[in-house]
Short mmCIF file of C-alpha atoms in Angstrom, two decimals:
data_model
loop_
_atom_site.label_atom_id
_atom_site.label_comp_id
_atom_site.label_asym_id
_atom_site.label_seq_id
_atom_site.Cartn_x
_atom_site.Cartn_y
_atom_site.Cartn_z
CA UNK A 13 117.14 32.10 -7.31
CA UNK A 14 115.61 31.55 -10.76
CA UNK A 15 114.92 34.50 -13.03
CA UNK A 16 111.21 35.37 -13.36
CA UNK A 17 109.49 33.95 -16.46
CA UNK A 18 109.47 36.09 -19.58
CA UNK A 19 106.73 36.38 -22.18
CA UNK A 20 108.79 34.14 -24.45
CA UNK A 21 109.36 31.48 -21.82
CA UNK A 22 105.71 31.28 -20.72
CA UNK A 23 104.38 30.97 -17.16
CA UNK A 24 106.13 27.67 -16.37
CA UNK A 25 109.63 27.67 -17.88
CA UNK A 26 111.89 24.64 -17.29
CA UNK A 27 113.66 24.81 -13.94
CA UNK A 28 117.39 24.15 -13.89
CA UNK A 29 118.21 22.66 -10.46
CA UNK A 30 121.75 24.00 -10.75
CA UNK A 31 120.34 27.51 -10.28
CA UNK A 32 118.81 26.69 -6.89
CA UNK A 33 120.36 28.48 -3.95
CA UNK A 34 121.26 25.12 -2.46
CA UNK A 35 124.04 24.31 -0.01
CA UNK A 36 126.07 21.17 -0.62
CA UNK A 37 124.01 18.89 1.72
CA UNK A 38 120.80 19.65 -0.22
CA UNK A 39 122.40 19.28 -3.64
CA UNK A 40 124.03 16.02 -2.58
CA UNK A 41 120.61 14.58 -1.71
CA UNK A 42 118.65 14.36 -4.99
CA UNK A 43 115.50 12.96 -3.39
CA UNK A 44 113.38 13.79 -0.38
CA UNK A 45 114.36 11.80 2.72
CA UNK A 46 112.67 11.49 6.10
CA UNK A 47 115.08 14.02 7.58
CA UNK A 48 113.57 16.74 5.41
CA UNK A 49 110.45 16.53 7.59
CA UNK A 50 112.16 16.21 10.95
CA UNK A 51 112.35 19.87 11.86
CA UNK A 52 116.15 19.93 11.98
CA UNK A 53 118.96 20.98 9.66
CA UNK A 54 117.63 19.24 6.53
CA UNK A 55 114.19 20.79 7.01
CA UNK A 56 115.73 24.24 7.39
CA UNK A 57 117.85 23.80 4.25
CA UNK A 58 114.87 22.61 2.22
CA UNK A 59 112.79 25.62 3.26
CA UNK A 60 115.53 28.23 2.96
CA UNK A 61 117.11 27.09 -0.30
CA UNK A 62 114.21 25.56 -2.24
CA UNK A 63 110.82 26.87 -1.09
CA UNK A 64 111.70 30.46 -0.12
CA UNK A 65 113.36 31.31 -3.46
CA UNK A 66 110.43 29.72 -5.31
CA UNK A 67 107.82 31.72 -3.38
CA UNK A 68 109.71 35.04 -3.31
CA UNK A 69 108.36 38.16 -4.97
CA UNK A 70 104.68 37.86 -4.03
CA UNK A 71 103.10 40.89 -2.30
CA UNK A 72 103.21 39.34 1.18
CA UNK A 73 106.26 37.09 0.76
CA UNK A 74 108.07 39.13 3.41
CA UNK A 75 105.81 37.54 6.03
CA UNK A 76 106.89 34.10 4.85
CA UNK A 77 110.56 35.05 5.07
CA UNK A 78 110.17 35.61 8.81
CA UNK A 79 109.69 31.82 9.20
CA UNK A 80 107.59 32.27 12.32
CA UNK A 81 105.09 29.84 13.79
CA UNK A 82 102.47 32.08 12.16
CA UNK A 83 102.59 34.83 9.57
CA UNK A 84 101.48 38.14 11.10
CA UNK A 85 99.71 40.21 8.46
CA UNK A 86 98.97 43.94 8.75
CA UNK A 87 95.48 44.47 7.30
CA UNK A 88 95.51 48.25 7.70
CA UNK A 89 93.66 50.44 10.15
CA UNK A 90 95.53 48.81 13.03
CA UNK A 91 94.07 45.35 12.34
CA UNK A 92 96.60 42.52 12.44
CA UNK A 93 95.93 38.88 11.67
CA UNK A 94 98.03 35.81 12.49
CA UNK A 95 97.69 32.98 9.96
CA UNK A 96 99.20 29.51 10.25
CA UNK A 97 98.86 26.02 8.80
CA UNK A 98 100.20 22.59 9.70
CA UNK A 99 99.82 18.99 8.57
CA UNK A 100 99.63 15.91 10.76
CA UNK A 101 100.76 12.49 9.56
CA UNK A 102 101.10 10.80 12.94
CA UNK A 103 101.60 7.07 13.27
CA UNK A 104 100.01 5.63 15.32
CA UNK A 105 96.88 7.79 15.12
CA UNK A 106 95.99 6.99 18.75
CA UNK A 107 98.52 7.24 21.57
CA UNK A 108 98.38 7.61 25.37
CA UNK A 109 96.47 10.76 26.25
CA UNK A 110 95.27 11.71 22.79
CA UNK A 111 95.06 11.12 19.06
CA UNK A 112 95.78 12.84 15.77
CA UNK A 113 92.59 14.92 16.14
CA UNK A 114 93.28 16.88 19.31
CA UNK A 115 96.95 17.02 18.35
CA UNK A 116 96.05 18.86 15.13
CA UNK A 117 93.79 21.34 16.92
CA UNK A 118 96.19 22.07 19.78
CA UNK A 119 99.20 22.31 17.48
CA UNK A 120 97.59 24.93 15.28
CA UNK A 121 96.15 26.87 18.23
CA UNK A 122 99.62 26.96 19.79
CA UNK A 123 101.29 28.24 16.62
CA UNK A 124 98.91 31.19 16.80
CA UNK A 125 99.27 31.63 20.57
CA UNK A 126 103.08 31.82 20.60
CA UNK A 127 102.88 34.47 17.88
CA UNK A 128 100.99 36.64 20.35
CA UNK A 129 97.60 36.08 18.73
CA UNK A 130 94.27 35.29 20.30
CA UNK A 131 93.20 32.21 18.26
CA UNK A 132 89.77 32.53 16.65
CA UNK A 133 89.03 29.94 13.95
CA UNK A 134 90.42 26.83 12.28
CA UNK A 135 89.95 24.99 9.03
CA UNK A 136 90.37 21.23 8.68
CA UNK A 137 91.43 19.28 5.61
CA UNK A 138 91.09 15.50 5.95
CA UNK A 139 92.79 13.10 3.52
CA UNK A 140 91.25 9.70 4.14
CA UNK A 141 92.42 6.31 2.95
CA UNK A 142 89.84 3.99 1.45
CA UNK A 143 88.98 1.35 4.05
CA UNK A 144 89.35 3.56 7.13
CA UNK A 145 86.69 2.61 9.66
CA UNK A 146 84.05 5.33 10.00
CA UNK A 147 83.87 4.57 13.71
CA UNK A 148 87.54 5.52 14.07
CA UNK A 149 87.07 8.65 11.96
CA UNK A 150 84.11 9.59 14.15
CA UNK A 151 86.23 9.33 17.28
CA UNK A 152 88.91 11.55 15.74
CA UNK A 153 86.35 14.14 14.61
CA UNK A 154 84.65 14.17 18.01
CA UNK A 155 88.01 14.65 19.69
CA UNK A 156 88.81 17.55 17.38
CA UNK A 157 85.54 19.26 18.23
CA UNK A 158 86.11 18.84 21.95
CA UNK A 159 89.67 20.16 21.68
CA UNK A 160 88.51 23.20 19.71
CA UNK A 161 85.85 24.04 22.29
CA UNK A 162 88.38 23.64 25.10
CA UNK A 163 90.77 25.99 23.29
CA UNK A 164 88.06 28.57 22.67
CA UNK A 165 88.18 28.36 18.86
CA UNK A 166 85.70 27.34 16.18
CA UNK A 167 86.24 24.96 13.28
CA UNK A 168 84.58 26.95 10.51
CA UNK A 169 85.49 25.33 7.19
CA UNK A 170 87.19 22.28 5.74
CA UNK A 171 87.69 19.78 2.95
CA UNK A 172 87.70 16.01 2.55
CA UNK A 173 89.52 13.84 0.02
CA UNK A 174 89.77 10.05 -0.26
CA UNK A 175 92.78 8.21 -1.70
CA UNK A 176 93.00 4.59 -2.83
CA UNK A 177 93.69 1.89 -0.26
CA UNK A 178 97.44 1.52 0.21
CA UNK A 179 98.13 5.11 -0.83
CA UNK A 180 97.73 6.75 2.57
CA UNK A 181 98.02 5.95 6.24
CA UNK A 182 94.41 5.96 7.34
CA UNK A 183 93.98 9.68 7.80
CA UNK A 184 96.15 12.76 7.33
CA UNK A 185 94.96 16.10 8.68
CA UNK A 186 95.78 19.64 7.69
CA UNK A 187 94.65 22.45 9.97
CA UNK A 188 94.96 26.16 9.31
CA UNK A 189 94.16 28.84 11.84
CA UNK A 190 93.66 32.58 12.19
CA UNK A 191 93.91 34.83 15.23
CA UNK A 192 93.99 38.49 16.16
CA UNK A 193 97.27 40.17 17.10
CA UNK A 194 97.24 43.29 19.30
CA UNK A 195 98.32 46.52 17.62
CA UNK A 196 101.95 47.36 18.28
CA UNK A 197 102.94 43.90 19.52
CA UNK A 198 106.36 42.85 18.21
CA UNK A 199 107.60 39.34 18.92
CA UNK A 200 110.27 37.38 17.10
CA UNK A 201 114.00 36.76 16.68
CA UNK A 202 114.64 40.44 15.98
CA UNK A 203 113.52 41.20 19.55
CA UNK A 204 115.90 38.67 21.17
CA UNK A 205 119.11 40.19 22.53
CA UNK A 206 122.08 39.28 24.75
CA UNK A 207 121.13 39.19 28.42
CA UNK A 208 117.65 37.77 27.83
CA UNK A 209 116.48 34.83 29.93
CA UNK A 210 115.22 31.59 28.40
CA UNK A 211 112.20 30.11 30.18
CA UNK A 212 110.54 26.74 29.65
CA UNK A 213 106.94 26.11 30.66
CA UNK A 214 107.43 22.59 32.02
CA UNK A 215 108.90 19.07 31.66
CA UNK A 216 109.85 18.04 28.13
CA UNK A 217 109.61 14.96 25.95
CA UNK A 218 106.31 13.46 27.06
CA UNK A 219 104.56 13.67 23.69
CA UNK A 220 107.38 12.15 21.68
CA UNK A 221 107.85 9.28 24.10
CA UNK A 222 104.09 8.65 24.30
CA UNK A 223 103.99 8.19 20.53
CA UNK A 224 107.12 6.04 20.48
CA UNK A 225 105.80 3.85 23.29
CA UNK A 226 102.91 2.74 21.10
CA UNK A 227 104.80 2.68 17.81
CA UNK A 228 107.63 0.56 19.19
CA UNK A 229 105.59 -1.46 21.69
CA UNK A 230 107.48 -0.16 24.71
CA UNK A 231 106.26 -0.49 28.28
CA UNK A 232 107.43 1.68 31.14
CA UNK A 233 107.06 1.41 34.88
CA UNK A 234 105.45 4.87 34.98
CA UNK A 235 102.58 6.13 32.86
CA UNK A 236 103.56 8.29 29.91
CA UNK A 237 101.01 10.48 28.13
CA UNK A 238 101.19 13.22 25.55
CA UNK A 239 101.50 16.76 26.87
CA UNK A 240 99.28 18.07 24.05
CA UNK A 241 97.34 21.10 25.35
CA UNK A 242 96.42 24.64 24.24
CA UNK A 243 98.86 27.31 25.42
CA UNK A 244 96.65 30.37 24.96
CA UNK A 245 96.02 30.93 28.67
CA UNK A 246 99.76 31.13 29.34
CA UNK A 247 100.72 33.27 26.35
CA UNK A 248 97.87 35.73 26.90
CA UNK A 249 98.74 36.03 30.61
CA UNK A 250 102.35 36.87 29.78
CA UNK A 251 101.37 39.50 27.24
CA UNK A 252 98.81 41.04 29.59
CA UNK A 253 101.49 41.40 32.27
CA UNK A 254 103.60 43.58 29.92
CA UNK A 255 106.90 42.31 31.32
CA UNK A 256 109.27 42.32 28.39
CA UNK A 257 108.48 39.21 26.36
CA UNK A 258 110.75 39.13 23.31
CA UNK A 259 109.67 35.89 21.66
CA UNK A 260 107.77 32.65 22.24
CA UNK A 261 108.10 29.36 20.41
CA UNK A 262 106.56 25.92 20.94
CA UNK A 263 109.27 23.21 20.74
CA UNK A 264 107.49 20.62 18.61
CA UNK A 265 109.45 18.82 15.87
CA UNK A 266 113.11 18.65 16.83
CA UNK A 267 112.33 19.48 20.46
CA UNK A 268 113.87 22.20 22.60
CA UNK A 269 117.29 21.87 20.96
CA UNK A 270 115.98 22.52 17.44
CA UNK A 271 113.96 25.49 18.70
CA UNK A 272 116.95 27.08 20.41
CA UNK A 273 119.12 26.55 17.34
CA UNK A 274 116.51 28.17 15.10
CA UNK A 275 116.21 31.19 17.38
CA UNK A 276 119.97 31.56 17.75
CA UNK A 277 120.44 31.50 14.02
CA UNK A 278 117.58 33.87 13.26
CA UNK A 279 118.50 36.37 15.99
CA UNK A 280 122.25 36.31 15.45
CA UNK A 281 122.88 35.47 19.10
CA UNK A 282 124.36 32.60 21.03
CA UNK A 283 122.15 30.78 23.53
CA UNK A 284 123.58 29.11 26.62
CA UNK A 285 121.53 26.66 28.65
CA UNK A 286 122.22 24.83 31.88
CA UNK A 287 121.29 21.31 30.85
CA UNK A 288 120.67 20.09 34.39
CA UNK A 289 118.04 22.83 34.77
CA UNK A 290 115.99 21.47 31.85
CA UNK A 291 113.14 19.47 33.45
CA UNK A 292 113.16 15.93 32.04
CA UNK A 293 110.72 13.41 33.58
CA UNK A 294 112.39 10.19 34.70
CA UNK A 295 110.26 8.11 32.30
CA UNK A 296 111.47 10.26 29.40
CA UNK A 297 115.07 10.02 30.54
CA UNK A 298 114.81 6.23 30.87
CA UNK A 299 113.17 5.83 27.45
CA UNK A 300 115.75 8.04 25.79
CA UNK A 301 118.53 6.03 27.41
CA UNK A 302 116.98 2.83 26.11
CA UNK A 303 116.51 4.17 22.59
CA UNK A 304 119.73 6.17 22.37
CA UNK A 305 117.92 9.51 22.08
CA UNK A 306 118.54 12.97 23.54
CA UNK A 307 115.53 14.38 25.47
CA UNK A 308 116.35 17.84 24.14
CA UNK A 309 115.45 16.65 20.63
CA UNK A 310 112.18 14.90 21.55
CA UNK A 311 108.95 16.51 20.32
CA UNK A 312 106.60 18.37 22.67
CA UNK A 313 103.03 19.48 21.97
CA UNK A 314 102.05 21.47 25.05
CA UNK A 315 105.18 23.39 26.02
CA UNK A 316 106.53 26.82 25.18
CA UNK A 317 110.00 28.36 25.24
CA UNK A 318 109.84 32.03 26.21
CA UNK A 319 112.54 34.66 25.77
CA UNK A 320 112.21 37.59 28.18
CA UNK A 321 114.41 40.42 29.39
CA UNK A 322 116.72 39.12 32.09
CA UNK A 323 115.46 41.49 34.77
CA UNK A 324 111.86 40.28 34.32
CA UNK A 325 112.61 36.53 34.43
CA UNK A 326 111.27 35.91 37.93
CA UNK A 327 108.10 37.92 37.37
CA UNK A 328 107.55 36.09 34.08
CA UNK A 329 107.98 32.72 35.78
CA UNK A 330 105.40 33.69 38.39
CA UNK A 331 102.90 34.53 35.65
CA UNK A 332 103.59 31.28 33.81
CA UNK A 333 103.25 29.21 36.98
CA UNK A 334 99.87 30.80 37.70
CA UNK A 335 98.43 28.96 34.68
CA UNK A 336 97.58 25.25 34.47
CA UNK A 337 99.92 24.60 31.53
CA UNK A 338 102.78 26.54 33.08
CA UNK A 339 102.88 25.16 36.60
CA UNK A 340 106.28 23.57 35.98
CA UNK A 341 107.87 26.65 34.42
CA UNK A 342 111.58 27.13 35.01
CA UNK A 343 114.55 29.13 33.74
CA UNK A 344 117.01 27.12 31.69
#
């Protein structure tokens, strides 16, 4: 980590890359590559060895170091706030079952929900490319509003920027969200321990394959649609049941496999799964076979992985299955 600037060096001293806390794979790659945004090993190395050292030392930097779906901030007097942000650069912008608009809303709502928060409000930043049809932008905005109302949140502030034609991809969205966290609630890798059960709320891979089907012009015998949906009803039901939830995480970029690897690393535990117990729809399995992909690494946008105490697994599954988004819940 770099030394803090001195009065002599000024506020922005030259940065010597050799002082970064970088592992060999990051140092060997001098430029950003697509893998740095894929949610896997390269993403983790970029965050851990470049961004975290750069942002360390601020009053609330400890919340960032937790690397959760949301930062949970203690505001004093028992008030706790979950705060999250995410950016959406999806291509194509429209795909079976949804578009970049409802994806952005549901993704941000879910990052709050799996942190144990009751989502309250969102902001929206829209970066628009010159030449984007206003009709298309109107559809995306309308979809965002409908998704927010369905999730029980309000879009309360935002920003718009326009870039030159050829310097964007139609529209990029950034959404930030805040939610309230109950006093005393503790979720996260530090709560995960040997003997816990790993539960999955339903079949995986539908969102990633829905996007790929349009991007690559694929046609399947069965319909494939995104699984994008708000998870608040499920997460709040689990917490209300008070049955030993240790952690929740939505397996978006990098899929279920990346999520389990992140949790294993952060909690210092090993995680064993029974692969045949992971629910994979036949259309996802067929598409992955065609494309040479592993369903466990395909993105999801309406699923949650839940870690609970082993003796409360069946009760937790019953609670999850009582909700619309958790009807296909299973232990993996």
